[in-house]
Short mmCIF file of C-alpha atoms and ligand atoms in Angstrom, two decimals:
data_model
loop_
_atom_site.label_atom_id
_atom_site.label_comp_id
_atom_site.label_asym_id
_atom_site.label_seq_id
_atom_site.Cartn_x
_atom_site.Cartn_y
_atom_site.Cartn_z
CA MET A 286 105.59 185.32 92.08
CA LEU A 287 105.01 184.10 95.54
CA SER A 288 102.75 180.68 95.24
CA THR A 289 101.36 178.77 97.98
CA LEU A 290 100.98 174.97 97.93
CA LEU A 291 98.76 173.19 100.42
CA TYR A 292 98.26 169.32 100.71
CA ARG A 293 97.55 166.50 103.15
CA SER A 294 99.08 162.89 103.56
CA HIS A 295 99.33 159.70 105.25
CA ILE A 296 102.03 158.76 107.50
CA CYS A 297 103.30 155.14 106.69
CA ASP A 298 102.76 152.89 109.62
CA ASP A 299 106.49 151.96 109.80
CA VAL A 300 107.61 155.63 110.47
CA PRO A 301 108.84 156.70 114.05
CA VAL A 302 106.96 160.02 114.63
CA LYS A 303 110.39 160.96 116.73
CA ALA A 304 112.91 160.74 113.33
CA LEU A 305 110.36 163.15 111.88
CA GLU A 306 111.87 166.09 113.37
CA ASN A 307 115.55 165.37 112.47
CA LEU A 308 114.09 164.44 108.62
CA LEU A 309 112.62 167.91 108.83
CA SER A 310 115.36 169.96 109.74
CA LYS A 311 117.58 168.58 106.83
CA ALA A 312 114.55 169.32 104.67
CA ASN A 313 114.33 172.76 106.12
CA LYS A 314 118.17 173.66 105.18
CA ASN A 315 116.74 173.01 101.47
CA ASN A 316 113.83 174.86 101.92
CA GLU A 317 115.60 178.00 102.86
CA LEU A 318 118.07 178.02 100.08
CA ASN A 319 115.15 177.95 97.65
CA GLY A 320 113.34 180.38 99.54
CA VAL A 321 110.16 178.30 100.76
CA THR A 322 108.67 178.78 103.89
CA GLY A 323 105.43 177.28 105.53
CA ILE A 324 103.99 175.00 108.06
CA LEU A 325 103.76 171.19 108.50
CA LEU A 326 100.70 170.20 110.61
CA PHE A 327 100.52 166.57 112.00
CA ASN A 328 97.97 164.93 113.79
CA GLY A 329 99.28 161.54 114.80
CA THR A 330 97.76 160.02 111.29
CA HIS A 331 97.84 163.20 108.56
CA PHE A 332 100.12 165.56 107.94
CA PHE A 333 99.02 168.61 106.16
CA GLN A 334 101.57 171.19 104.85
CA LEU A 335 101.53 174.47 103.43
CA LEU A 336 104.71 175.85 101.30
CA GLU A 337 104.96 179.35 100.23
CA GLY A 338 107.68 180.68 98.01
CA PRO A 339 108.81 181.28 94.60
CA GLU A 340 106.69 179.07 91.91
CA GLN A 341 109.29 176.98 90.35
CA ALA A 342 111.07 176.33 93.60
CA VAL A 343 107.61 175.26 95.47
CA LYS A 344 106.79 172.67 92.83
CA THR A 345 110.67 171.44 92.69
CA ILE A 346 109.85 170.65 96.61
CA TYR A 347 106.56 169.52 96.12
CA ASP A 348 107.44 166.91 93.66
CA ARG A 349 110.48 165.66 95.87
CA ILE A 350 107.45 165.34 98.69
CA CYS A 351 105.58 163.52 96.31
CA LEU A 352 108.24 160.57 96.15
CA ASP A 353 108.90 160.59 99.83
CA LYS A 354 108.43 156.73 101.12
CA ARG A 355 107.24 158.17 104.22
CA HIS A 356 103.99 159.28 103.73
CA HIS A 357 101.15 158.38 101.22
CA ASN A 358 98.08 158.78 99.46
CA LEU A 359 98.82 162.91 98.74
CA VAL A 360 96.20 165.63 97.86
CA GLU A 361 97.02 168.13 96.40
CA LEU A 362 94.37 170.70 97.89
CA MET A 363 95.11 174.28 96.79
CA ARG A 364 97.63 175.64 94.17
CA ASP A 365 97.44 179.46 94.21
CA TYR A 366 99.19 182.82 94.37
CA ALA A 367 99.39 185.46 97.36
CA PRO A 368 100.85 188.75 97.79
CA SER A 369 102.77 187.63 100.92
CA ARG A 370 103.86 184.92 102.97
CA ARG A 371 101.24 183.80 105.75
CA PHE A 372 103.99 181.75 107.44
CA GLY A 373 107.22 183.37 106.74
CA ASN A 374 109.04 183.02 109.85
CA ALA A 375 110.63 179.37 110.46
CA GLY A 376 111.63 177.14 107.34
CA MET A 377 109.15 174.84 108.23
CA GLU A 378 108.15 174.27 111.47
CA LEU A 379 106.81 170.59 112.40
CA PHE A 380 103.65 171.35 114.24
CA ASP A 381 102.17 168.35 116.26
CA LEU A 382 98.91 169.00 117.12
CA ARG A 383 98.32 166.38 119.81
CA LEU A 384 100.80 168.42 122.01
CA HIS A 385 97.97 171.26 122.29
CA ASP A 386 95.07 172.19 124.19
CA ARG A 387 92.32 170.98 121.84
CA ALA A 388 90.18 174.59 122.76
CA LYS A 389 93.27 176.19 121.96
CA VAL A 390 95.09 175.02 119.35
CA LEU A 391 93.93 176.40 116.31
CA GLN A 392 94.99 179.57 117.92
CA ALA A 393 98.43 178.21 118.55
CA VAL A 394 98.75 177.57 114.99
CA LEU A 395 97.81 181.14 113.66
CA ASP A 396 100.51 182.48 116.32
CA LYS A 397 103.09 181.09 114.08
CA GLY A 398 101.74 182.95 111.54
CA THR A 399 103.41 186.42 110.11
CA SER A 400 101.35 188.38 107.88
CA LYS A 401 98.27 190.45 108.26
CA TYR A 402 96.51 187.01 107.55
CA GLN A 403 97.01 185.77 111.16
CA LEU A 404 93.33 186.07 111.97
CA THR A 405 91.46 186.52 108.31
CA TYR A 406 89.37 183.59 107.95
CA ASP A 407 88.37 184.23 104.37
CA ASP A 408 91.26 183.47 103.11
CA ARG A 409 91.42 180.35 101.23
CA ALA A 410 94.70 178.63 102.70
CA LEU A 411 93.71 179.44 106.46
CA GLN A 412 90.19 177.94 105.92
CA PHE A 413 91.84 174.79 104.70
CA LEU A 414 94.36 174.81 107.50
CA ARG A 415 91.72 175.71 109.79
CA THR A 416 89.35 172.26 108.43
CA PHE A 417 92.29 170.12 109.17
CA VAL A 418 92.68 171.44 112.85
CA GLU A 419 89.31 171.04 113.31
CA ALA A 420 89.30 167.52 111.41
CA ARG A 421 86.08 168.53 109.87
CA GLU A 422 86.64 166.65 106.92
CA ASN A 423 88.03 163.29 108.10
CA GLN A 424 85.64 161.24 106.60
CA GLU A 425 86.15 162.05 103.10
CA TYR A 426 90.06 161.21 103.19
CA PHE A 427 89.80 157.91 101.38
CA GLU A 428 93.02 155.83 102.39
CA ILE A 429 93.45 153.68 99.00
CA PRO A 430 95.65 150.65 99.49
CA PRO A 431 98.59 150.74 97.06
CA ALA A 432 98.05 149.75 93.68
CA GLY A 433 99.55 146.09 94.08
CA TYR A 434 96.77 145.36 96.60
CA TRP A 435 94.99 144.39 93.45
CA ASN A 436 95.62 142.16 90.41
CA PHE A 437 93.91 142.37 87.34
CA VAL A 438 93.45 139.23 85.61
CA SER A 439 91.64 138.76 82.32
CA ASP A 440 89.04 136.96 81.37
CA ALA A 441 88.52 134.40 78.74
CA GLY A 442 87.53 137.26 76.25
CA PRO A 443 88.99 137.29 72.97
CA ASP A 444 92.17 139.25 72.54
CA THR A 445 91.04 141.95 70.05
CA ASN A 446 94.01 144.52 70.40
CA ASN A 447 95.35 143.59 66.97
CA ARG A 448 92.55 142.99 64.65
CA GLN A 449 92.51 144.83 61.36
CA LEU A 450 89.38 146.67 60.12
CA PRO A 451 88.02 144.63 57.67
CA GLU A 452 87.50 145.72 54.02
CA LYS A 453 84.88 148.33 54.41
CA GLU A 454 84.29 152.15 54.74
CA TYR A 455 83.91 151.71 58.86
CA SER A 456 82.86 149.39 61.33
CA PHE A 457 82.50 149.57 65.41
CA ALA A 458 84.62 148.77 68.32
CA PHE A 459 82.74 147.83 71.78
CA GLN A 460 84.35 148.69 75.01
CA PRO A 461 82.60 147.20 78.15
CA ILE A 462 81.33 149.39 81.02
CA VAL A 463 81.76 147.27 83.93
CA ASP A 464 81.17 146.81 87.67
CA PRO A 465 84.49 145.47 88.96
CA LEU A 466 83.52 144.40 92.34
CA SER A 467 80.81 141.97 91.20
CA GLN A 468 82.67 141.26 87.72
CA GLN A 469 80.05 141.98 85.28
CA ILE A 470 79.80 143.81 82.35
CA VAL A 471 76.48 146.25 82.45
CA SER A 472 77.05 147.74 79.11
CA LEU A 473 78.86 148.19 75.74
CA GLU A 474 79.74 151.22 74.06
CA ALA A 475 80.16 151.17 70.06
CA LEU A 476 82.60 153.37 68.81
CA MET A 477 83.05 154.04 65.58
CA ARG A 478 86.07 152.44 63.54
CA ASN A 479 87.07 153.78 59.83
CA ALA A 480 89.38 152.67 57.21
CA SER A 481 91.75 156.01 57.62
CA GLY A 482 92.32 155.07 61.18
CA MET A 483 90.98 158.76 62.06
CA ASN A 484 89.70 159.51 65.57
CA PRO A 485 85.96 159.59 64.98
CA LEU A 486 85.17 162.94 66.01
CA ASP A 487 87.58 164.08 63.29
CA TYR A 488 86.15 162.19 60.78
CA PHE A 489 82.74 163.30 61.15
CA ASP A 490 84.09 166.76 60.96
CA SER A 491 86.20 166.00 57.71
CA LEU A 492 82.61 165.34 56.09
CA PRO A 493 80.30 167.84 54.84
CA LYS A 494 77.48 168.46 58.07
CA SER A 495 74.82 166.81 56.40
CA ASP A 496 76.61 163.81 55.26
CA ALA A 497 78.16 163.66 58.83
CA TYR A 498 74.41 163.65 60.23
CA GLU A 499 73.42 160.81 57.44
CA LEU A 500 76.39 158.75 58.15
CA ASP A 501 75.75 158.81 62.14
CA ILE A 502 72.13 157.61 62.11
CA LYS A 503 72.80 155.17 59.27
CA SER A 504 75.83 153.37 60.51
CA LYS A 505 73.79 152.71 63.76
CA LYS A 506 72.31 149.80 61.75
CA VAL A 507 75.71 148.08 61.73
CA VAL A 508 75.83 148.42 65.22
CA PHE A 509 72.83 146.46 66.06
CA GLU A 510 73.89 143.72 63.69
CA LEU A 511 76.78 143.38 65.41
CA ALA A 512 75.17 143.49 68.79
CA LYS A 513 72.70 140.74 67.16
CA LYS A 514 75.80 138.60 66.36
CA MET A 515 78.06 138.95 69.58
CA GLY A 516 74.72 138.27 71.67
CA ILE A 517 74.34 140.96 74.47
CA GLU A 518 71.75 139.63 76.46
CA GLY A 519 71.31 141.33 79.87
CA LEU A 520 73.57 144.14 78.69
CA THR A 521 72.56 147.51 77.61
CA LEU A 522 74.24 149.16 74.47
CA SER A 523 75.24 152.53 74.34
CA ILE A 524 75.79 154.56 71.09
CA ASN A 525 77.35 157.83 70.51
CA LEU A 526 75.00 160.36 68.27
CA LEU A 527 75.72 164.31 67.65
CA PRO A 528 72.94 165.60 69.12
CA MET A 529 71.96 167.43 65.56
CA SER A 530 72.07 163.84 63.85
CA LEU A 531 68.92 162.76 65.39
CA VAL A 532 67.09 166.79 64.52
CA MET A 533 68.42 167.11 61.01
CA VAL A 534 67.94 163.74 59.63
CA PRO A 535 64.29 163.03 58.73
CA GLU A 536 62.60 160.02 60.55
CA ALA A 537 66.17 159.70 62.62
CA VAL A 538 64.17 157.97 65.15
CA ASN A 539 61.68 155.85 63.24
CA PHE A 540 65.08 154.70 61.66
CA LEU A 541 66.92 153.78 64.95
CA LEU A 542 63.67 151.71 66.61
CA GLN A 543 63.53 150.37 62.99
CA GLN A 544 67.14 148.55 63.21
CA ILE A 545 66.63 147.96 67.09
CA ARG A 546 63.68 145.65 66.50
CA ALA A 547 65.12 144.21 63.32
CA ASN A 548 68.23 142.60 64.94
CA GLY A 549 66.24 141.35 67.99
CA LEU A 550 66.81 144.08 70.74
CA VAL A 551 64.44 146.24 72.52
CA PRO A 552 64.58 150.09 73.02
CA GLU A 553 64.82 149.80 76.56
CA GLN A 554 68.39 148.23 76.07
CA VAL A 555 69.51 151.19 73.96
CA VAL A 556 71.38 154.18 75.49
CA ILE A 557 71.97 157.41 73.45
CA GLU A 558 75.09 159.11 74.62
CA VAL A 559 75.63 162.52 73.52
CA THR A 560 78.35 164.96 74.89
CA GLU A 561 77.43 167.88 76.79
CA ASN A 562 79.01 170.64 74.67
CA GLU A 563 76.85 169.24 71.60
CA VAL A 564 73.71 169.28 73.76
CA ILE A 565 74.01 173.09 74.69
CA SER A 566 74.15 174.87 71.37
CA ARG A 567 70.86 174.11 70.09
CA PRO A 568 69.03 173.08 73.35
CA ASP A 569 65.32 173.32 72.20
CA GLU A 570 65.74 171.54 68.86
CA PHE A 571 67.51 168.62 71.38
CA ALA A 572 65.06 168.82 73.73
CA LEU A 573 62.56 167.57 70.85
CA ALA A 574 64.61 164.75 69.33
CA ILE A 575 65.28 163.52 73.12
CA LYS A 576 61.35 163.44 73.69
CA GLN A 577 60.69 161.07 70.92
CA LEU A 578 63.20 158.87 72.14
CA LYS A 579 62.48 158.77 75.75
CA ALA A 580 59.07 157.89 74.38
CA ALA A 581 59.98 155.23 72.48
CA GLY A 582 61.70 153.67 75.61
CA ILE A 583 65.39 154.48 74.71
CA SER A 584 67.37 156.06 77.61
CA LEU A 585 69.65 159.25 77.48
CA ALA A 586 73.35 159.49 78.85
CA ILE A 587 75.43 162.78 78.99
CA ASP A 588 79.09 162.05 77.66
CA ASP A 589 82.10 163.86 78.77
CA PHE A 590 80.01 165.51 81.71
CA GLY A 591 81.89 168.00 83.29
CA ALA A 592 83.97 168.72 80.23
CA GLY A 593 82.28 171.30 78.46
CA SER A 594 80.81 174.60 79.87
CA ALA A 595 76.92 173.31 80.51
CA GLY A 596 77.33 172.88 84.27
CA LEU A 597 75.00 170.93 86.62
CA LEU A 598 72.19 172.96 85.00
CA LEU A 599 72.06 170.55 82.22
CA LEU A 600 70.82 167.83 85.00
CA ALA A 601 67.71 170.00 85.53
CA ARG A 602 66.95 170.57 81.93
CA PHE A 603 67.44 167.16 80.15
CA GLN A 604 66.65 164.22 82.77
CA PRO A 605 69.61 162.01 81.70
CA ASP A 606 69.64 158.36 83.01
CA ARG A 607 73.09 158.52 83.21
CA ILE A 608 76.03 160.34 83.28
CA LYS A 609 79.70 159.64 82.50
CA ILE A 610 82.29 161.86 84.03
CA ASP A 611 84.72 162.97 81.65
CA ARG A 612 88.31 161.40 81.29
CA PHE A 613 90.16 164.57 82.43
CA ILE A 614 88.70 164.59 85.85
CA ILE A 615 88.80 161.19 86.01
CA THR A 616 92.89 161.43 85.78
CA ASP A 617 94.98 161.34 89.01
CA VAL A 618 91.40 162.29 91.13
CA HIS A 619 93.15 159.97 93.90
CA LYS A 620 95.79 162.89 94.03
CA SER A 621 93.64 166.06 93.50
CA GLY A 622 91.57 167.92 95.88
CA PRO A 623 89.56 169.64 93.58
CA LYS A 624 88.79 166.67 91.53
CA GLN A 625 87.60 164.86 94.43
CA ALA A 626 85.38 167.81 95.61
CA ILE A 627 83.91 167.89 91.90
CA VAL A 628 83.48 164.24 91.25
CA GLN A 629 81.61 164.24 94.80
CA ALA A 630 79.61 167.07 94.07
CA ILE A 631 78.44 165.52 90.91
CA ILE A 632 77.72 161.77 93.07
CA LYS A 633 75.64 163.69 95.17
CA CYS A 634 73.58 165.22 92.88
CA CYS A 635 72.95 162.30 90.55
CA ASP A 636 72.11 160.22 94.12
CA SER A 637 69.15 163.08 94.45
CA LEU A 638 68.22 162.78 90.95
CA ASN A 639 68.38 158.70 90.58
CA ILE A 640 71.06 159.38 87.72
CA GLY A 641 73.57 156.52 87.15
CA VAL A 642 77.02 157.41 87.09
CA ILE A 643 79.73 156.11 85.17
CA ALA A 644 83.52 157.20 85.43
CA GLU A 645 85.23 156.87 81.94
CA GLY A 646 88.95 156.49 81.25
CA VAL A 647 89.86 154.97 84.31
CA GLU A 648 93.45 153.90 83.38
CA LYS A 649 95.04 153.60 87.11
CA PRO A 650 93.93 150.93 90.07
CA GLU A 651 94.38 153.77 92.47
CA GLU A 652 91.63 156.13 90.47
CA TRP A 653 89.50 153.30 90.68
CA MET A 654 89.79 152.35 93.90
CA TRP A 655 89.22 156.12 94.96
CA LEU A 656 86.15 156.22 92.85
CA GLU A 657 85.00 152.92 94.40
CA SER A 658 85.69 154.65 98.03
CA ALA A 659 83.34 157.75 96.82
CA GLY A 660 80.51 155.74 96.06
CA ILE A 661 80.79 155.20 92.10
CA SER A 662 80.25 151.42 90.97
CA HIS A 663 80.33 151.33 87.10
CA PHE A 664 83.66 151.83 84.97
CA GLN A 665 84.69 152.39 81.53
CA GLY A 666 88.38 152.42 80.76
CA PHE A 667 91.83 150.66 79.45
CA LEU A 668 92.43 149.62 83.04
CA PHE A 669 89.65 147.30 82.33
CA ALA A 670 89.19 146.98 79.19
CA THR A 671 90.01 148.54 75.92
CA PRO A 672 87.44 148.60 72.53
CA GLY A 673 87.34 145.36 71.05
CA LEU A 674 86.66 145.44 66.88
CA GLU A 675 83.30 143.77 66.32
CA ALA A 676 83.54 142.20 69.32
CA ILE A 677 83.00 142.22 73.24
CA PRO A 678 86.71 141.94 74.42
CA ALA A 679 88.53 140.28 77.45
CA VAL A 680 87.92 141.99 80.40
CA ALA A 681 90.47 142.38 83.04
CA TRP A 682 88.93 141.96 86.63
CA PRO A 683 90.11 143.05 89.74
CA GLU A 684 90.97 140.38 92.27
CA LEU A 685 92.74 140.88 95.92
CA ASN A 686 96.40 140.22 95.86
CA GLU A 687 96.94 137.38 98.32
CA ARG A 688 100.48 138.46 99.13
CA ALA A 689 99.30 142.01 99.73
CA LEU A 690 97.43 141.39 103.13
P1 C2E B 1155 83.46 158.84 73.66
O1 C2E B 1155 82.28 158.84 73.82
O2 C2E B 1155 83.74 159.70 75.19
O3 C2E B 1155 84.00 157.42 73.79
C1 C2E B 1155 85.20 157.41 74.77
C2 C2E B 1155 86.75 157.39 73.94
O4 C2E B 1155 87.62 157.41 75.02
C3 C2E B 1155 87.13 156.40 73.14
O5 C2E B 1155 87.62 157.03 71.85
C4 C2E B 1155 87.45 155.49 73.56
O6 C2E B 1155 88.36 154.54 72.65
C5 C2E B 1155 88.53 156.17 74.60
N1 C2E B 1155 88.97 155.61 75.89
C6 C2E B 1155 88.10 154.43 76.28
N2 C2E B 1155 89.23 154.25 77.62
C7 C2E B 1155 89.73 154.95 77.63
C8 C2E B 1155 91.47 155.52 78.46
O7 C2E B 1155 90.78 154.64 79.61
N3 C2E B 1155 92.00 155.96 78.54
C9 C2E B 1155 92.04 157.06 77.20
N4 C2E B 1155 92.87 157.78 76.97
N5 C2E B 1155 91.02 156.31 76.43
C10 C2E B 1155 90.23 155.91 76.49
P2 C2E B 1155 87.18 157.25 70.44
O8 C2E B 1155 87.12 155.13 69.89
O9 C2E B 1155 88.79 157.40 69.97
O10 C2E B 1155 86.01 157.58 70.54
C11 C2E B 1155 86.51 159.09 70.22
C12 C2E B 1155 84.97 160.03 70.21
O11 C2E B 1155 84.23 159.51 69.01
C13 C2E B 1155 84.08 159.26 71.15
O12 C2E B 1155 83.94 159.77 72.47
C14 C2E B 1155 82.44 159.74 70.69
O13 C2E B 1155 82.16 160.78 71.35
C15 C2E B 1155 82.79 159.89 69.12
N6 C2E B 1155 82.37 158.80 68.39
C16 C2E B 1155 82.75 157.68 68.71
N7 C2E B 1155 81.87 156.82 67.69
C17 C2E B 1155 80.76 157.68 67.42
C18 C2E B 1155 79.76 157.78 66.60
O14 C2E B 1155 79.29 156.72 66.11
N8 C2E B 1155 79.13 158.66 66.51
C19 C2E B 1155 79.38 160.01 66.75
N9 C2E B 1155 78.63 161.12 67.04
N10 C2E B 1155 80.66 160.04 67.57
C20 C2E B 1155 81.32 158.75 67.70
MN1 MN B 1156 80.36 157.82 74.78
MN1 MN B 1157 83.31 159.84 76.65
#
């Protein structure tokens, strides 16, 4: 099947443009052998390439292109299938936009085309091409520095990685949500740990439903007691709940409020995280429970946002105070055009509604740097801190690497 791949990238400073033609003619031999054709645009700073050919061949060539040291900040824009080639003539021509009259450059590019798509602007690939030629999205190309630009330096918190769960059925680990540039923990999320070592969600699943709801609520007593012991002044405390726990357990909200006060905390300090999927399965009952929480001063966060099937309408229906963008959107966001577009839409939407945005599951410096450029400032993930059992764990803070400057 004929597949199409589009990406853009940034030329490295030390690459002479003159050398490119040579390199490309070498690459072209290989492309031809594999039946891959396309076009490579260059505007003096960025490349934009369209690859067309058999799926596996395109993938293999793109993987090699990703390893090429002559460019960086590769962002994959589109991966799709097509009935015919748009640029089937040349192996892969290098088209330098600067050598053409501005007014005619788009037509000059399209003249290289081979198919009936030549002037069909509603073809997505050609739309991308046009956007690039007209430099319409330049301000969205966040050029992030290489990973080594920052050192991640752990603070003096305890090393909690090898802590064992004491002799009890369950307890909680705490993972910081941080503002890395101001080097501040903004919140702690309590994550259940149980004696069997099971993932908390599987653990709740393994219990009869009513027991799970009961445990979900009652276990939060332990969270608030630990919070008191650790001392969390100035921080918010995020707890996870199945939304149905709030609905099915009698007096659930009152119980939580009682425990919050009994441990010297205030409701305004507490954030309840519920996942998008659970919210939409019983929206009316959930709305009722949320009413009580909000009336008491407790905040609401939508967890794993973007992973379920609820979509943005959730923001209209439930007025969350925060959303946490799901890890699967965050992973490799710096390399994916579609993920970048999704994150930007979420940010824009949440800005208009004054909803705080947290990126969760951040593992790579590049992910963090891209998300900071996009306007997010609160993060959770192994890059900064892993959950600490019954403790606030050490946090690795980014510091500019003097040698990289
Ligand atoms: P969650 O609320 O989305 O919590 C984040 C999960 O991602 C945690 O897994 C955390 O350890 C993990 N995580 C954090 N940073 C990273 C990262 O950089 N990379 C990767 N790969 N993972 C990261 P955990 O502790 O296994 O919890 C799984 C889920 O269980 C939680 O997802 C939450 O939905 C649920 N859960 C935890 N505690 C409770 C609870 O007391 N009640 C309820 N109802 N659910 C809970
Ligand atoms: Mn959570
Ligand atoms: Mn989550």
